[in-house]
PDB file of N, CA and C in Angstrom:
ATOM      1  N   MET A   1       1.863  -2.800  25.613  1.00  0.00           N
ATOM      2  CA  MET A   1       3.028  -3.418  25.122  1.00  0.00           C
ATOM      3  C   MET A   1       4.326  -2.722  24.935  1.00  0.00           C
ATOM      4  N   LYS A   2       5.606  -2.605  25.819  1.00  0.00           N
ATOM      5  CA  LYS A   2       6.423  -1.824  25.495  1.00  0.00           C
ATOM      6  C   LYS A   2       7.387  -2.614  24.648  1.00  0.00           C
ATOM      7  N   PHE A   3       8.178  -2.116  23.785  1.00  0.00           N
ATOM      8  CA  PHE A   3       8.970  -2.372  22.704  1.00  0.00           C
ATOM      9  C   PHE A   3      10.316  -2.063  22.876  1.00  0.00           C
ATOM     10  N   LYS A   4      10.349  -0.780  23.407  1.00  0.00           N
ATOM     11  CA  LYS A   4      11.895  -0.411  23.437  1.00  0.00           C
ATOM     12  C   LYS A   4      11.700   0.260  25.328  1.00  0.00           C
ATOM     13  N   SER A   5      13.178   0.763  25.387  1.00  0.00           N
ATOM     14  CA  SER A   5      13.081   1.212  26.702  1.00  0.00           C
ATOM     15  C   SER A   5      12.446   2.966  26.633  1.00  0.00           C
ATOM     16  N   ASN A   6      12.237   3.358  25.259  1.00  0.00           N
ATOM     17  CA  ASN A   6      12.056   5.075  25.339  1.00  0.00           C
ATOM     18  C   ASN A   6      10.407   4.549  25.381  1.00  0.00           C
ATOM     19  N   GLY A   7      10.164   3.969  25.389  1.00  0.00           N
ATOM     20  CA  GLY A   7       8.433   3.791  25.412  1.00  0.00           C
ATOM     21  C   GLY A   7       7.822   3.770  23.620  1.00  0.00           C
ATOM     22  N   THR A   8       8.717   3.447  22.997  1.00  0.00           N
ATOM     23  CA  THR A   8       7.754   3.040  21.550  1.00  0.00           C
ATOM     24  C   THR A   8       7.172   2.029  21.880  1.00  0.00           C
ATOM     25  N   THR A   9       6.101   1.916  21.240  1.00  0.00           N
ATOM     26  CA  THR A   9       5.025   0.366  21.236  1.00  0.00           C
ATOM     27  C   THR A   9       5.943  -0.390  19.754  1.00  0.00           C
ATOM     28  N   ILE A  10       5.496  -1.240  19.700  1.00  0.00           N
ATOM     29  CA  ILE A  10       5.630  -2.382  18.578  1.00  0.00           C
ATOM     30  C   ILE A  10       4.733  -1.887  17.342  1.00  0.00           C
ATOM     31  N   ASN A  11       3.745  -1.419  17.586  1.00  0.00           N
ATOM     32  CA  ASN A  11       2.769  -0.539  16.376  1.00  0.00           C
ATOM     33  C   ASN A  11       3.578   0.686  15.732  1.00  0.00           C
ATOM     34  N   VAL A  12       4.247   1.688  16.557  1.00  0.00           N
ATOM     35  CA  VAL A  12       4.599   2.366  15.977  1.00  0.00           C
ATOM     36  C   VAL A  12       5.838   2.079  15.241  1.00  0.00           C
ATOM     37  N   VAL A  13       6.903   1.191  15.623  1.00  0.00           N
ATOM     38  CA  VAL A  13       7.552   0.781  14.686  1.00  0.00           C
ATOM     39  C   VAL A  13       7.407   0.082  13.411  1.00  0.00           C
ATOM     40  N   ARG A  14       6.149  -0.660  13.726  1.00  0.00           N
ATOM     41  CA  ARG A  14       5.679  -1.313  12.289  1.00  0.00           C
ATOM     42  C   ARG A  14       5.515  -0.372  11.247  1.00  0.00           C
ATOM     43  N   ASP A  15       4.524   0.573  11.921  1.00  0.00           N
ATOM     44  CA  ASP A  15       3.635   1.417  10.829  1.00  0.00           C
ATOM     45  C   ASP A  15       4.967   2.263   9.979  1.00  0.00           C
ATOM     46  N   GLN A  16       5.712   2.644  10.860  1.00  0.00           N
ATOM     47  CA  GLN A  16       7.431   3.590  10.575  1.00  0.00           C
ATOM     48  C   GLN A  16       7.951   3.277   9.624  1.00  0.00           C
ATOM     49  N   ALA A  17       8.426   1.403   9.748  1.00  0.00           N
ATOM     50  CA  ALA A  17       8.633   0.569   8.873  1.00  0.00           C
ATOM     51  C   ALA A  17       8.403   0.308   7.640  1.00  0.00           C
ATOM     52  N   ILE A  18       6.680   0.745   7.495  1.00  0.00           N
ATOM     53  CA  ILE A  18       5.732   0.412   6.516  1.00  0.00           C
ATOM     54  C   ILE A  18       6.030   1.650   5.661  1.00  0.00           C
ATOM     55  N   THR A  19       5.724   2.565   6.692  1.00  0.00           N
ATOM     56  CA  THR A  19       5.875   3.854   5.867  1.00  0.00           C
ATOM     57  C   THR A  19       6.890   4.123   4.891  1.00  0.00           C
ATOM     58  N   ASP A  20       8.346   3.815   5.940  1.00  0.00           N
ATOM     59  CA  ASP A  20      10.238   3.989   4.901  1.00  0.00           C
ATOM     60  C   ASP A  20       9.746   3.049   3.643  1.00  0.00           C
ATOM     61  N   HIS A  21       9.260   1.954   3.782  1.00  0.00           N
ATOM     62  CA  HIS A  21       9.681   0.682   2.812  1.00  0.00           C
ATOM     63  C   HIS A  21       8.303   1.004   1.579  1.00  0.00           C
ATOM     64  N   PHE A  22       7.557   1.747   1.666  1.00  0.00           N
ATOM     65  CA  PHE A  22       7.106   2.117   0.692  1.00  0.00           C
ATOM     66  C   PHE A  22       7.377   3.526  -0.242  1.00  0.00           C
ATOM     67  N   THR A  23       8.243   4.733   0.821  1.00  0.00           N
ATOM     68  CA  THR A  23       8.886   5.622   0.863  1.00  0.00           C
ATOM     69  C   THR A  23      10.042   5.287  -0.338  1.00  0.00           C
ATOM     70  N   GLU A  24      10.367   4.026   0.085  1.00  0.00           N
ATOM     71  CA  GLU A  24      11.693   4.018  -0.831  1.00  0.00           C
ATOM     72  C   GLU A  24      11.392   3.296  -1.990  1.00  0.00           C
ATOM     73  N   ASN A  25      10.154   2.802  -2.617  1.00  0.00           N
ATOM     74  CA  ASN A  25       9.484   2.128  -3.473  1.00  0.00           C
ATOM     75  C   ASN A  25       8.849   2.816  -4.247  1.00  0.00           C
ATOM     76  N   ILE A  26       8.884   4.584  -4.113  1.00  0.00           N
ATOM     77  CA  ILE A  26       7.889   5.494  -4.822  1.00  0.00           C
ATOM     78  C   ILE A  26       8.106   4.865  -6.399  1.00  0.00           C
ATOM     79  N   GLY A  27       7.490   4.761  -7.278  1.00  0.00           N
ATOM     80  CA  GLY A  27       7.565   4.579  -8.357  1.00  0.00           C
ATOM     81  C   GLY A  27       7.054   3.170  -9.053  1.00  0.00           C
ATOM     82  N   LYS A  28       7.299   2.053  -8.234  1.00  0.00           N
ATOM     83  CA  LYS A  28       6.750   0.886  -8.275  1.00  0.00           C
ATOM     84  C   LYS A  28       5.343   0.598  -8.336  1.00  0.00           C
ATOM     85  N   ARG A  29       5.360  -0.538  -9.026  1.00  0.00           N
ATOM     86  CA  ARG A  29       3.753  -1.587  -8.646  1.00  0.00           C
ATOM     87  C   ARG A  29       3.581  -2.119  -7.487  1.00  0.00           C
ATOM     88  N   VAL A  30       2.521  -2.172  -7.034  1.00  0.00           N
ATOM     89  CA  VAL A  30       2.434  -2.851  -5.589  1.00  0.00           C
ATOM     90  C   VAL A  30       0.573  -3.221  -6.028  1.00  0.00           C
ATOM     91  N   PHE A  31       0.577  -4.450  -5.089  1.00  0.00           N
ATOM     92  CA  PHE A  31      -0.963  -5.003  -4.502  1.00  0.00           C
ATOM     93  C   PHE A  31      -1.028  -4.478  -3.457  1.00  0.00           C
ATOM     94  N   VAL A  32      -1.766  -4.263  -2.758  1.00  0.00           N
ATOM     95  CA  VAL A  32      -2.490  -3.707  -1.393  1.00  0.00           C
ATOM     96  C   VAL A  32      -3.899  -4.421  -1.065  1.00  0.00           C
ATOM     97  N   LEU A  33      -3.826  -5.422  -0.347  1.00  0.00           N
ATOM     98  CA  LEU A  33      -5.366  -5.585   0.593  1.00  0.00           C
ATOM     99  C   LEU A  33      -5.470  -4.725   1.773  1.00  0.00           C
ATOM    100  N   THR A  34      -6.902  -4.538   1.957  1.00  0.00           N
ATOM    101  CA  THR A  34      -7.171  -3.975   3.312  1.00  0.00           C
ATOM    102  C   THR A  34      -8.709  -4.627   3.540  1.00  0.00           C
ATOM    103  N   PRO A  35      -8.774  -4.388   4.579  1.00  0.00           N
ATOM    104  CA  PRO A  35      -9.863  -5.295   5.454  1.00  0.00           C
ATOM    105  C   PRO A  35     -11.290  -4.616   5.294  1.00  0.00           C
ATOM    106  N   SER A  36     -11.279  -3.128   4.621  1.00  0.00           N
ATOM    107  CA  SER A  36     -12.734  -2.144   4.136  1.00  0.00           C
ATOM    108  C   SER A  36     -12.203  -2.163   3.057  1.00  0.00           C
ATOM    109  N   PHE A  37     -13.840  -1.853   2.390  1.00  0.00           N
ATOM    110  CA  PHE A  37     -13.755  -1.771   1.020  1.00  0.00           C
ATOM    111  C   PHE A  37     -13.031  -0.769   0.249  1.00  0.00           C
ATOM    112  N   PRO A  38     -12.547  -0.729  -0.911  1.00  0.00           N
ATOM    113  CA  PRO A  38     -12.614  -2.064  -1.598  1.00  0.00           C
ATOM    114  C   PRO A  38     -11.865  -3.176  -1.552  1.00  0.00           C
ATOM    115  N   PHE A  39     -10.807  -3.072  -0.479  1.00  0.00           N
ATOM    116  CA  PHE A  39     -10.435  -4.046  -0.047  1.00  0.00           C
ATOM    117  C   PHE A  39      -9.298  -4.603  -0.800  1.00  0.00           C
ATOM    118  N   MET A  40      -9.178  -4.359  -2.247  1.00  0.00           N
ATOM    119  CA  MET A  40      -7.950  -4.526  -3.021  1.00  0.00           C
ATOM    120  C   MET A  40      -7.256  -3.503  -3.769  1.00  0.00           C
ATOM    121  N   PHE A  41      -6.313  -3.361  -4.146  1.00  0.00           N
ATOM    122  CA  PHE A  41      -5.700  -2.157  -5.206  1.00  0.00           C
ATOM    123  C   PHE A  41      -4.606  -2.762  -5.928  1.00  0.00           C
ATOM    124  N   VAL A  42      -4.241  -2.346  -7.517  1.00  0.00           N
ATOM    125  CA  VAL A  42      -2.977  -2.654  -7.922  1.00  0.00           C
ATOM    126  C   VAL A  42      -2.568  -1.537  -8.344  1.00  0.00           C
ATOM    127  N   GLY A  43      -1.626  -0.864  -8.448  1.00  0.00           N
ATOM    128  CA  GLY A  43      -1.268   0.207  -8.802  1.00  0.00           C
ATOM    129  C   GLY A  43       0.080   1.035  -8.658  1.00  0.00           C
ATOM    130  N   GLU A  44       0.628   1.915  -9.062  1.00  0.00           N
ATOM    131  CA  GLU A  44       2.177   2.400  -9.171  1.00  0.00           C
ATOM    132  C   GLU A  44       2.249   3.011  -7.900  1.00  0.00           C
ATOM    133  N   ILE A  45       2.615   3.404  -6.993  1.00  0.00           N
ATOM    134  CA  ILE A  45       2.767   4.259  -5.764  1.00  0.00           C
ATOM    135  C   ILE A  45       3.309   5.567  -6.268  1.00  0.00           C
ATOM    136  N   LEU A  46       2.585   6.502  -5.931  1.00  0.00           N
ATOM    137  CA  LEU A  46       3.320   7.908  -6.435  1.00  0.00           C
ATOM    138  C   LEU A  46       3.660   8.873  -5.393  1.00  0.00           C
ATOM    139  N   ASP A  47       3.260   8.577  -4.005  1.00  0.00           N
ATOM    140  CA  ASP A  47       4.196   9.525  -3.224  1.00  0.00           C
ATOM    141  C   ASP A  47       3.506   8.838  -1.378  1.00  0.00           C
ATOM    142  N   VAL A  48       4.431   9.539  -0.735  1.00  0.00           N
ATOM    143  CA  VAL A  48       4.077   8.817   0.874  1.00  0.00           C
ATOM    144  C   VAL A  48       3.643   9.804   1.543  1.00  0.00           C
ATOM    145  N   MET A  49       2.784  10.217   2.057  1.00  0.00           N
ATOM    146  CA  MET A  49       2.689  11.694   3.103  1.00  0.00           C
ATOM    147  C   MET A  49       2.374  11.184   4.598  1.00  0.00           C
ATOM    148  N   GLU A  50       3.743  11.406   5.263  1.00  0.00           N
ATOM    149  CA  GLU A  50       3.481  11.257   6.684  1.00  0.00           C
ATOM    150  C   GLU A  50       2.615   8.902   6.660  1.00  0.00           C
ATOM    151  N   ASP A  51       1.664   8.910   7.204  1.00  0.00           N
ATOM    152  CA  ASP A  51       1.281   7.211   7.149  1.00  0.00           C
ATOM    153  C   ASP A  51       0.135   7.540   6.032  1.00  0.00           C
ATOM    154  N   MET A  52       0.229   8.116   4.814  1.00  0.00           N
ATOM    155  CA  MET A  52      -0.921   7.701   4.020  1.00  0.00           C
ATOM    156  C   MET A  52       0.177   7.561   2.868  1.00  0.00           C
ATOM    157  N   VAL A  53      -0.481   6.682   2.067  1.00  0.00           N
ATOM    158  CA  VAL A  53       0.295   6.313   0.445  1.00  0.00           C
ATOM    159  C   VAL A  53      -0.716   6.636  -0.573  1.00  0.00           C
ATOM    160  N   LEU A  54      -0.204   6.967  -1.362  1.00  0.00           N
ATOM    161  CA  LEU A  54      -0.926   7.516  -2.997  1.00  0.00           C
ATOM    162  C   LEU A  54      -0.851   6.649  -3.457  1.00  0.00           C
ATOM    163  N   ILE A  55      -1.720   6.430  -4.093  1.00  0.00           N
ATOM    164  CA  ILE A  55      -0.928   4.797  -5.274  1.00  0.00           C
ATOM    165  C   ILE A  55      -2.516   5.372  -6.761  1.00  0.00           C
ATOM    166  N   ASP A  56      -1.616   5.282  -7.648  1.00  0.00           N
ATOM    167  CA  ASP A  56      -2.346   5.006  -8.861  1.00  0.00           C
ATOM    168  C   ASP A  56      -2.803   4.342  -9.299  1.00  0.00           C
ATOM    169  N   VAL A  57      -3.995   3.399  -8.947  1.00  0.00           N
ATOM    170  CA  VAL A  57      -4.799   2.533  -8.995  1.00  0.00           C
ATOM    171  C   VAL A  57      -5.338   2.441 -10.702  1.00  0.00           C
ATOM    172  N   GLU A  58      -4.752   1.189 -10.869  1.00  0.00           N
ATOM    173  CA  GLU A  58      -4.591   0.352 -12.433  1.00  0.00           C
ATOM    174  C   GLU A  58      -6.206  -0.672 -12.208  1.00  0.00           C
ATOM    175  N   ALA A  59      -5.888  -1.074 -10.702  1.00  0.00           N
ATOM    176  CA  ALA A  59      -7.235  -2.494 -10.779  1.00  0.00           C
ATOM    177  C   ALA A  59      -7.724  -2.211  -9.316  1.00  0.00           C
ATOM    178  N   THR A  60      -9.125  -2.720  -9.225  1.00  0.00           N
ATOM    179  CA  THR A  60      -9.727  -3.100  -8.145  1.00  0.00           C
ATOM    180  C   THR A  60     -10.658  -3.736  -8.112  1.00  0.00           C
ATOM    181  N   HIS A  61     -11.845  -3.827  -7.217  1.00  0.00           N
ATOM    182  CA  HIS A  61     -12.449  -5.351  -7.606  1.00  0.00           C
ATOM    183  C   HIS A  61     -13.478  -4.475  -8.733  1.00  0.00           C
ATOM    184  N   PHE A  62     -13.524  -3.292  -8.922  1.00  0.00           N
ATOM    185  CA  PHE A  62     -15.011  -2.559  -9.240  1.00  0.00           C
ATOM    186  C   PHE A  62     -14.064  -1.909 -10.253  1.00  0.00           C
ATOM    187  N   ALA A  63     -14.487  -1.519 -11.491  1.00  0.00           N
ATOM    188  CA  ALA A  63     -14.185  -0.825 -12.781  1.00  0.00           C
ATOM    189  C   ALA A  63     -14.156   0.767 -12.522  1.00  0.00           C
ATOM    190  N   GLN A  64     -15.168   0.794 -11.957  1.00  0.00           N
ATOM    191  CA  GLN A  64     -15.680   2.343 -11.810  1.00  0.00           C
ATOM    192  C   GLN A  64     -14.792   2.914 -10.502  1.00  0.00           C
ATOM    193  N   LEU A  65     -13.615   1.855  -9.924  1.00  0.00           N
ATOM    194  CA  LEU A  65     -13.001   2.702  -8.848  1.00  0.00           C
ATOM    195  C   LEU A  65     -11.551   2.610  -9.398  1.00  0.00           C
ATOM    196  N   GLU A  66     -11.364   2.321 -10.647  1.00  0.00           N
ATOM    197  CA  GLU A  66     -10.015   2.129 -11.076  1.00  0.00           C
ATOM    198  C   GLU A  66      -9.337   3.407 -12.071  1.00  0.00           C
ATOM    199  N   ASN A  67      -8.487   3.441 -12.222  1.00  0.00           N
ATOM    200  CA  ASN A  67      -7.656   4.853 -12.882  1.00  0.00           C
ATOM    201  C   ASN A  67      -8.111   6.179 -12.079  1.00  0.00           C
ATOM    202  N   ARG A  68      -7.883   5.868 -11.047  1.00  0.00           N
ATOM    203  CA  ARG A  68      -7.832   6.753 -10.185  1.00  0.00           C
ATOM    204  C   ARG A  68      -7.106   7.014  -8.891  1.00  0.00           C
ATOM    205  N   THR A  69      -6.575   8.262  -8.285  1.00  0.00           N
ATOM    206  CA  THR A  69      -5.673   7.726  -7.207  1.00  0.00           C
ATOM    207  C   THR A  69      -5.929   7.982  -5.999  1.00  0.00           C
ATOM    208  N   TRP A  70      -5.754   7.092  -5.298  1.00  0.00           N
ATOM    209  CA  TRP A  70      -6.651   6.516  -3.705  1.00  0.00           C
ATOM    210  C   TRP A  70      -5.319   7.006  -2.925  1.00  0.00           C
ATOM    211  N   PHE A  71      -5.461   7.923  -1.748  1.00  0.00           N
ATOM    212  CA  PHE A  71      -5.011   7.603  -0.571  1.00  0.00           C
ATOM    213  C   PHE A  71      -5.476   6.215   0.142  1.00  0.00           C
ATOM    214  N   ILE A  72      -4.508   5.524   0.625  1.00  0.00           N
ATOM    215  CA  ILE A  72      -4.481   4.595   1.649  1.00  0.00           C
ATOM    216  C   ILE A  72      -3.500   4.959   2.664  1.00  0.00           C
ATOM    217  N   HIS A  73      -4.528   4.962   4.154  1.00  0.00           N
ATOM    218  CA  HIS A  73      -3.519   4.923   5.511  1.00  0.00           C
ATOM    219  C   HIS A  73      -2.939   3.370   5.685  1.00  0.00           C
ATOM    220  N   ILE A  74      -1.602   4.209   5.983  1.00  0.00           N
ATOM    221  CA  ILE A  74      -0.494   2.659   6.692  1.00  0.00           C
ATOM    222  C   ILE A  74      -1.633   1.634   7.207  1.00  0.00           C
ATOM    223  N   HIS A  75      -2.110   2.344   8.437  1.00  0.00           N
ATOM    224  CA  HIS A  75      -2.689   1.275   9.218  1.00  0.00           C
ATOM    225  C   HIS A  75      -3.884   0.280   8.559  1.00  0.00           C
ATOM    226  N   ASN A  76      -4.539   0.582   7.600  1.00  0.00           N
ATOM    227  CA  ASN A  76      -5.597  -0.155   6.770  1.00  0.00           C
ATOM    228  C   ASN A  76      -4.904  -1.225   6.097  1.00  0.00           C
ATOM    229  N   ILE A  77      -3.452  -1.133   5.813  1.00  0.00           N
ATOM    230  CA  ILE A  77      -2.913  -2.336   5.124  1.00  0.00           C
ATOM    231  C   ILE A  77      -2.912  -3.327   5.637  1.00  0.00           C
ATOM    232  N   GLU A  78      -3.207  -4.349   5.379  1.00  0.00           N
ATOM    233  CA  GLU A  78      -3.557  -6.040   6.081  1.00  0.00           C
ATOM    234  C   GLU A  78      -1.819  -6.732   5.123  1.00  0.00           C
ATOM    235  N   VAL A  79      -1.941  -6.600   4.006  1.00  0.00           N
ATOM    236  CA  VAL A  79      -0.851  -7.517   3.301  1.00  0.00           C
ATOM    237  C   VAL A  79      -0.745  -6.477   1.906  1.00  0.00           C
ATOM    238  N   PHE A  80       0.768  -6.852   1.443  1.00  0.00           N
ATOM    239  CA  PHE A  80       1.283  -5.608   0.535  1.00  0.00           C
ATOM    240  C   PHE A  80       2.280  -6.339  -0.186  1.00  0.00           C
ATOM    241  N   TYR A  81       2.319  -6.110  -1.633  1.00  0.00           N
ATOM    242  CA  TYR A  81       3.543  -6.766  -2.255  1.00  0.00           C
ATOM    243  C   TYR A  81       3.942  -5.348  -3.665  1.00  0.00           C
ATOM    244  N   ILE A  82       5.485  -5.544  -3.030  1.00  0.00           N
ATOM    245  CA  ILE A  82       5.694  -4.253  -4.373  1.00  0.00           C
ATOM    246  C   ILE A  82       6.829  -4.709  -5.344  1.00  0.00           C
ATOM    247  N   GLU A  83       6.651  -4.812  -6.290  1.00  0.00           N
ATOM    248  CA  GLU A  83       8.011  -5.679  -7.513  1.00  0.00           C
ATOM    249  C   GLU A  83       9.230  -5.204  -7.355  1.00  0.00           C
ATOM    250  N   GLN A  84       9.933  -5.953  -7.159  1.00  0.00           N
ATOM    251  CA  GLN A  84      11.280  -5.405  -7.148  1.00  0.00           C
ATOM    252  C   GLN A  84      11.642  -6.167  -8.363  1.00  0.00           C
ATOM    253  N   GLU A  85      12.760  -5.380  -8.774  1.00  0.00           N
ATOM    254  CA  GLU A  85      13.652  -5.626 -10.165  1.00  0.00           C
ATOM    255  C   GLU A  85      14.285  -7.380  -9.795  1.00  0.00           C
ATOM    256  N   GLY A  86      14.155  -8.607 -10.977  1.00  0.00           N
ATOM    257  CA  GLY A  86      14.173  -9.629 -11.018  1.00  0.00           C
ATOM    258  C   GLY A  86      13.207 -10.297  -9.826  1.00  0.00           C
ATOM    259  N   GLY A  87      12.500  -9.851  -9.412  1.00  0.00           N
ATOM    260  CA  GLY A  87      11.499 -10.379  -8.408  1.00  0.00           C
ATOM    261  C   GLY A  87      10.167 -10.760  -9.290  1.00  0.00           C
ATOM    262  N   VAL A  88       8.918 -11.545  -8.765  1.00  0.00           N
ATOM    263  CA  VAL A  88       7.753 -11.883  -9.327  1.00  0.00           C
ATOM    264  C   VAL A  88       6.963 -10.284  -9.774  1.00  0.00           C
ATOM    265  N   GLU A  89       6.515 -10.346 -10.818  1.00  0.00           N
ATOM    266  CA  GLU A  89       5.724  -9.589 -11.589  1.00  0.00           C
ATOM    267  C   GLU A  89       4.315  -9.252 -10.791  1.00  0.00           C
ATOM    268  N   ILE A  90       3.635  -8.220 -10.861  1.00  0.00           N
ATOM    269  CA  ILE A  90       2.281  -8.387 -10.269  1.00  0.00           C
ATOM    270  C   ILE A  90       1.577  -8.810 -11.633  1.00  0.00           C
ATOM    271  N   PRO A  91       0.500  -9.274 -11.834  1.00  0.00           N
ATOM    272  CA  PRO A  91      -0.094  -9.726 -13.356  1.00  0.00           C
ATOM    273  C   PRO A  91      -0.888  -8.452 -13.541  1.00  0.00           C
ATOM    274  N   ARG A  92      -0.509  -7.957 -14.622  1.00  0.00           N
ATOM    275  CA  ARG A  92      -1.762  -7.067 -15.044  1.00  0.00           C
ATOM    276  C   ARG A  92      -3.335  -7.513 -15.635  1.00  0.00           C
ATOM    277  N   LEU A  93      -4.126  -7.119 -14.852  1.00  0.00           N
ATOM    278  CA  LEU A  93      -5.579  -7.445 -14.255  1.00  0.00           C
ATOM    279  C   LEU A  93      -6.575  -6.458 -15.112  1.00  0.00           C
ATOM    280  N   THR A  94      -6.539  -6.942 -16.935  1.00  0.00           N
ATOM    281  CA  THR A  94      -7.287  -6.067 -17.908  1.00  0.00           C
ATOM    282  C   THR A  94      -8.424  -7.415 -18.241  1.00  0.00           C
ATOM    283  N   ASP A  95      -9.564  -6.798 -18.798  1.00  0.00           N
ATOM    284  CA  ASP A  95     -10.764  -7.484 -19.073  1.00  0.00           C
ATOM    285  C   ASP A  95     -10.566  -8.340 -20.323  1.00  0.00           C
TER     286      ASP A  95
END
């Protein structure tokens, strides 16, 4: 399926839009769901490198995987929410 007359597919446009959105929100907290293990990440966006997002993870399903930085591939992100000023805050998930 072609999206534009220049041959760009909708997936390429989607991936670039998500990459741009994460880049514009470096330094903010994010909630990310992926289809593969460990499935969920909550943390701060530290950087975006090409189609990879670097997140300082404060919470996930397993305590052993928390308090680390994770590279998450844009293609693996199914759902995400980035905190915005005046918007809903992501809860602090602590024991």
